[in-house]
GROMACS .gro file of C-alpha atoms in nm:
model
  203
    1MET     CA    1  -3.340   0.761   1.597
    2ALA     CA    2  -3.416   0.957   1.913
    3TYR     CA    3  -3.225   1.278   1.982
    4GLY     CA    4  -2.908   1.202   2.170
    5ASP     CA    5  -2.884   0.837   2.063
    6SER     CA    6  -2.531   0.741   1.955
    7ILE     CA    7  -2.480   0.605   1.604
    8TYR     CA    8  -2.172   0.405   1.707
    9GLY     CA    9  -2.218   0.054   1.575
   10VAL     CA   10  -2.493   0.163   1.336
   11VAL     CA   11  -2.262   0.271   1.054
   12ALA     CA   12  -1.992   0.020   0.956
   13TYR     CA   13  -1.647   0.143   0.860
   14SER     CA   14  -1.337  -0.030   0.730
   15ALA     CA   15  -1.052  -0.093   0.972
   16ASP     CA   16  -0.713  -0.258   0.943
   17ASP     CA   17  -0.582  -0.396   1.271
   18VAL     CA   18  -0.235  -0.450   1.124
   19THR     CA   19  -0.155  -0.119   0.960
   20GLY     CA   20  -0.394   0.113   1.141
   21GLU     CA   21  -0.434   0.309   0.819
   22GLY     CA   22  -0.716   0.555   0.770
   23PRO     CA   23  -0.846   0.866   0.947
   24GLU     CA   24  -0.903   0.880   1.322
   25ILE     CA   25  -1.241   0.922   1.487
   26THR     CA   26  -1.235   1.242   1.691
   27ALA     CA   27  -1.548   1.347   1.880
   28PRO     CA   28  -1.566   1.727   1.928
   29ASP     CA   29  -1.633   1.867   2.276
   30LEU     CA   30  -1.966   2.042   2.221
   31MET     CA   31  -1.993   2.155   2.584
   32LYS     CA   32  -1.741   2.431   2.523
   33TYR     CA   33  -1.987   2.597   2.284
   34LEU     CA   34  -2.260   2.626   2.551
   35PRO     CA   35  -2.310   2.895   2.816
   36GLU     CA   36  -2.142   2.842   3.153
   37TYR     CA   37  -2.464   2.760   3.335
   38TYR     CA   38  -2.484   2.431   3.138
   39GLN     CA   39  -2.138   2.323   3.258
   40GLY     CA   40  -2.153   2.045   3.515
   41VAL     CA   41  -2.514   1.951   3.433
   42PRO     CA   42  -2.501   1.570   3.387
   43GLU     CA   43  -2.803   1.550   3.154
   44MET     CA   44  -2.667   1.821   2.922
   45GLU     CA   45  -2.318   1.665   2.924
   46ALA     CA   46  -2.467   1.328   2.827
   47VAL     CA   47  -2.665   1.482   2.541
   48GLN     CA   48  -2.367   1.677   2.409
   49ALA     CA   49  -2.133   1.377   2.440
   50SER     CA   50  -2.375   1.170   2.232
   51ALA     CA   51  -2.412   1.447   1.973
   52GLY     CA   52  -2.034   1.491   1.965
   53ALA     CA   53  -1.989   1.119   1.900
   54ALA     CA   54  -2.233   1.143   1.610
   55CYS     CA   55  -2.042   1.441   1.468
   56GLY     CA   56  -1.719   1.245   1.499
   57GLU     CA   57  -1.869   0.953   1.306
   58VAL     CA   58  -1.988   1.181   1.026
   59ALA     CA   59  -1.649   1.357   1.002
   60TYR     CA   60  -1.476   1.017   0.996
   61ALA     CA   61  -1.706   0.888   0.722
   62MET     CA   62  -1.637   1.195   0.507
   63ALA     CA   63  -1.259   1.172   0.553
   64ASP     CA   64  -1.255   0.796   0.502
   65SER     CA   65  -1.459   0.825   0.182
   66ASP     CA   66  -1.228   1.098   0.054
   67ASP     CA   67  -0.923   0.875   0.120
   68GLN     CA   68  -1.055   0.615  -0.124
   69LYS     CA   69  -1.015   0.857  -0.417
   70THR     CA   70  -0.635   0.843  -0.393
   71LEU     CA   71  -0.448   0.516  -0.441
   72GLU     CA   72  -0.188   0.591  -0.172
   73SER     CA   73  -0.454   0.637   0.098
   74ALA     CA   74  -0.725   0.398  -0.024
   75THR     CA   75  -0.806   0.101   0.201
   76TRP     CA   76  -1.147  -0.062   0.155
   77GLY     CA   77  -1.173   0.126  -0.176
   78LEU     CA   78  -0.882  -0.074  -0.324
   79SER     CA   79  -1.133  -0.337  -0.437
   80ARG     CA   80  -1.288  -0.074  -0.667
   81TRP     CA   81  -0.950   0.004  -0.821
   82GLU     CA   82  -0.888  -0.368  -0.871
   83ARG     CA   83  -1.229  -0.419  -1.030
   84MET     CA   84  -1.171  -0.132  -1.276
   85LEU     CA   85  -0.835  -0.279  -1.379
   86GLY     CA   86  -0.948  -0.640  -1.397
   87LEU     CA   87  -0.730  -0.752  -1.106
   88ALA     CA   88  -0.825  -1.026  -0.861
   89SER     CA   89  -0.907  -0.878  -0.521
   90ASP     CA   90  -0.749  -1.056  -0.223
   91PRO     CA   91  -0.832  -0.886   0.110
   92ASN     CA   92  -0.581  -1.115   0.285
   93LYS     CA   93  -0.295  -0.927   0.117
   94SER     CA   94  -0.160  -0.611   0.275
   95TYR     CA   95  -0.270  -0.272   0.147
   96ALA     CA   96   0.090  -0.205   0.031
   97THR     CA   97   0.097  -0.523  -0.180
   98ARG     CA   98  -0.241  -0.450  -0.338
   99ARG     CA   99  -0.141  -0.090  -0.416
  100GLU     CA  100   0.177  -0.223  -0.576
  101MET     CA  101  -0.027  -0.443  -0.808
  102ILE     CA  102  -0.260  -0.156  -0.899
  103LYS     CA  103   0.029   0.082  -0.970
  104ALA     CA  104   0.198  -0.177  -1.190
  105LYS     CA  105  -0.124  -0.239  -1.381
  106LEU     CA  106  -0.173   0.135  -1.434
  107ARG     CA  107   0.185   0.174  -1.556
  108GLY     CA  108   0.143  -0.129  -1.780
  109SER     CA  109  -0.155   0.010  -1.971
  110GLY     CA  110  -0.108   0.075  -2.341
  111THR     CA  111   0.134  -0.061  -2.599
  112THR     CA  112   0.405  -0.277  -2.446
  113THR     CA  113   0.750  -0.119  -2.474
  114PRO     CA  114   1.076  -0.173  -2.281
  115GLU     CA  115   1.010   0.157  -2.102
  116MET     CA  116   0.663   0.045  -1.996
  117ILE     CA  117   0.802  -0.285  -1.866
  118ARG     CA  118   1.073  -0.092  -1.680
  119ARG     CA  119   0.816   0.135  -1.513
  120THR     CA  120   0.603  -0.165  -1.419
  121ALA     CA  121   0.893  -0.354  -1.261
  122SER     CA  122   1.006  -0.038  -1.080
  123ALA     CA  123   0.667  -0.020  -0.908
  124PHE     CA  124   0.747  -0.354  -0.742
  125SER     CA  125   1.117  -0.312  -0.665
  126GLY     CA  126   1.108   0.044  -0.535
  127GLY     CA  127   1.435   0.111  -0.719
  128ASP     CA  128   1.588   0.148  -1.062
  129VAL     CA  129   1.526  -0.127  -1.316
  130GLU     CA  130   1.687  -0.191  -1.654
  131VAL     CA  131   1.522  -0.385  -1.936
  132VAL     CA  132   1.766  -0.549  -2.176
  133GLU     CA  133   1.626  -0.689  -2.498
  134VAL     CA  134   1.769  -1.014  -2.637
  135PRO     CA  135   1.613  -1.018  -2.985
  136GLU     CA  136   1.794  -1.326  -3.114
  137ALA     CA  137   1.645  -1.530  -2.827
  138TYR     CA  138   1.302  -1.362  -2.849
  139SER     CA  139   1.333  -1.259  -2.488
  140PHE     CA  140   1.426  -0.976  -2.255
  141GLU     CA  141   1.589  -0.943  -1.912
  142VAL     CA  142   1.452  -0.739  -1.623
  143ARG     CA  143   1.751  -0.630  -1.416
  144PHE     CA  144   1.698  -0.492  -1.065
  145VAL     CA  145   1.992  -0.251  -1.046
  146GLY     CA  146   1.858  -0.009  -0.784
  147THR     CA  147   1.787  -0.258  -0.505
  148LEU     CA  148   1.968  -0.559  -0.364
  149GLY     CA  149   1.814  -0.904  -0.347
  150ILE     CA  150   1.478  -1.029  -0.464
  151PRO     CA  151   1.182  -0.788  -0.439
  152ALA     CA  152   0.919  -0.904  -0.191
  153ASN     CA  153   0.620  -0.934  -0.423
  154MET     CA  154   0.771  -1.123  -0.715
  155ALA     CA  155   0.456  -1.332  -0.757
  156GLY     CA  156   0.261  -1.013  -0.820
  157LEU     CA  157   0.519  -0.884  -1.069
  158ILE     CA  158   0.516  -1.212  -1.260
  159GLN     CA  159   0.137  -1.200  -1.275
  160ILE     CA  160   0.142  -0.848  -1.420
  161MET     CA  161   0.431  -0.932  -1.654
  162GLU     CA  162   0.238  -1.223  -1.801
  163GLU     CA  163  -0.051  -0.987  -1.873
  164ILE     CA  164   0.142  -0.707  -2.041
  165LYS     CA  165   0.430  -0.873  -2.228
  166PRO     CA  166   0.395  -0.980  -2.593
  167ALA     CA  167   0.295  -1.348  -2.602
  168HIS     CA  168   0.589  -1.451  -2.822
  169LEU     CA  169   0.856  -1.313  -2.588
  170ASP     CA  170   1.018  -1.495  -2.298
  171TYR     CA  171   1.178  -1.309  -2.008
  172SER     CA  172   1.402  -1.355  -1.706
  173PHE     CA  173   1.496  -1.161  -1.394
  174VAL     CA  174   1.848  -1.058  -1.294
  175TYR     CA  175   1.904  -0.960  -0.928
  176SER     CA  176   2.179  -0.752  -0.771
  177TYR     CA  177   2.372  -0.867  -0.466
  178THR     CA  178   2.651  -0.734  -0.244
  179TRP     CA  179   3.012  -0.745  -0.371
  180TRP     CA  180   3.252  -0.925  -0.139
  181ASP     CA  181   3.469  -0.614  -0.120
  182SER     CA  182   3.184  -0.420   0.039
  183LEU     CA  183   3.185  -0.664   0.332
  184LYS     CA  184   3.544  -0.581   0.432
  185SER     CA  185   3.419  -0.317   0.675
  186LEU     CA  186   3.240  -0.585   0.876
  187SER     CA  187   3.420  -0.746   1.167
  188TRP     CA  188   3.409  -1.123   1.206
  189ASN     CA  189   3.160  -1.088   1.491
  190GLY     CA  190   2.947  -0.852   1.283
  191ALA     CA  191   2.941  -1.092   0.990
  192HIS     CA  192   2.888  -1.395   1.214
  193GLY     CA  193   2.570  -1.240   1.353
  194LYS     CA  194   2.407  -1.220   1.009
  195THR     CA  195   2.253  -1.489   0.794
  196TRP     CA  196   2.383  -1.569   0.446
  197ASN     CA  197   2.082  -1.398   0.288
  198GLU     CA  198   2.141  -1.085   0.499
  199LEU     CA  199   2.505  -1.072   0.388
  200ARG     CA  200   2.404  -1.101   0.023
  201VAL     CA  201   2.207  -0.776   0.046
  202TYR     CA  202   2.428  -0.595   0.300
  203GLU     CA  203   2.488  -0.225   0.223
   0.00000   0.00000   0.00000
């Protein structure tokens, strides 16, 4: 590569048009490090702009690679986490959904206990969860007590639950909804403007 050539387009980086997650590319202004007599010289400005762009790409690559080491900031590196944990990788799912699955799998490692199931379900609901054993029915209930309604990624939770629960046990989910008394503060117009599902989880 000749001196001054830009490496934009040469190195491929991950990008997410929906979330915009990941570090930003910032090209440093190298002209400010040169003596004044170089200021305003078009050839020197072009060379330094190209070199600055290359520096920005390298800094971005380093920051982006570092982000993949932490689950909360990983993007294209999520596929590595999924591979390590034996999870199917679906790039069509959002980063948040995939991180949820990874967290649940990490929390579900080891001997299955009610506490481990509780932690796993909590990773999906984002709130408190209770696990109630029903030994006479060879089953247990997962009760979402910290959040109202049905958690968004129930399909993912069911997938993880099938992997970690003892094969002989059945299970069910119990959801929390709004009490009618808590809707008394709403006016008729306020209630009329909401759907039935919105009223069921109104806080």
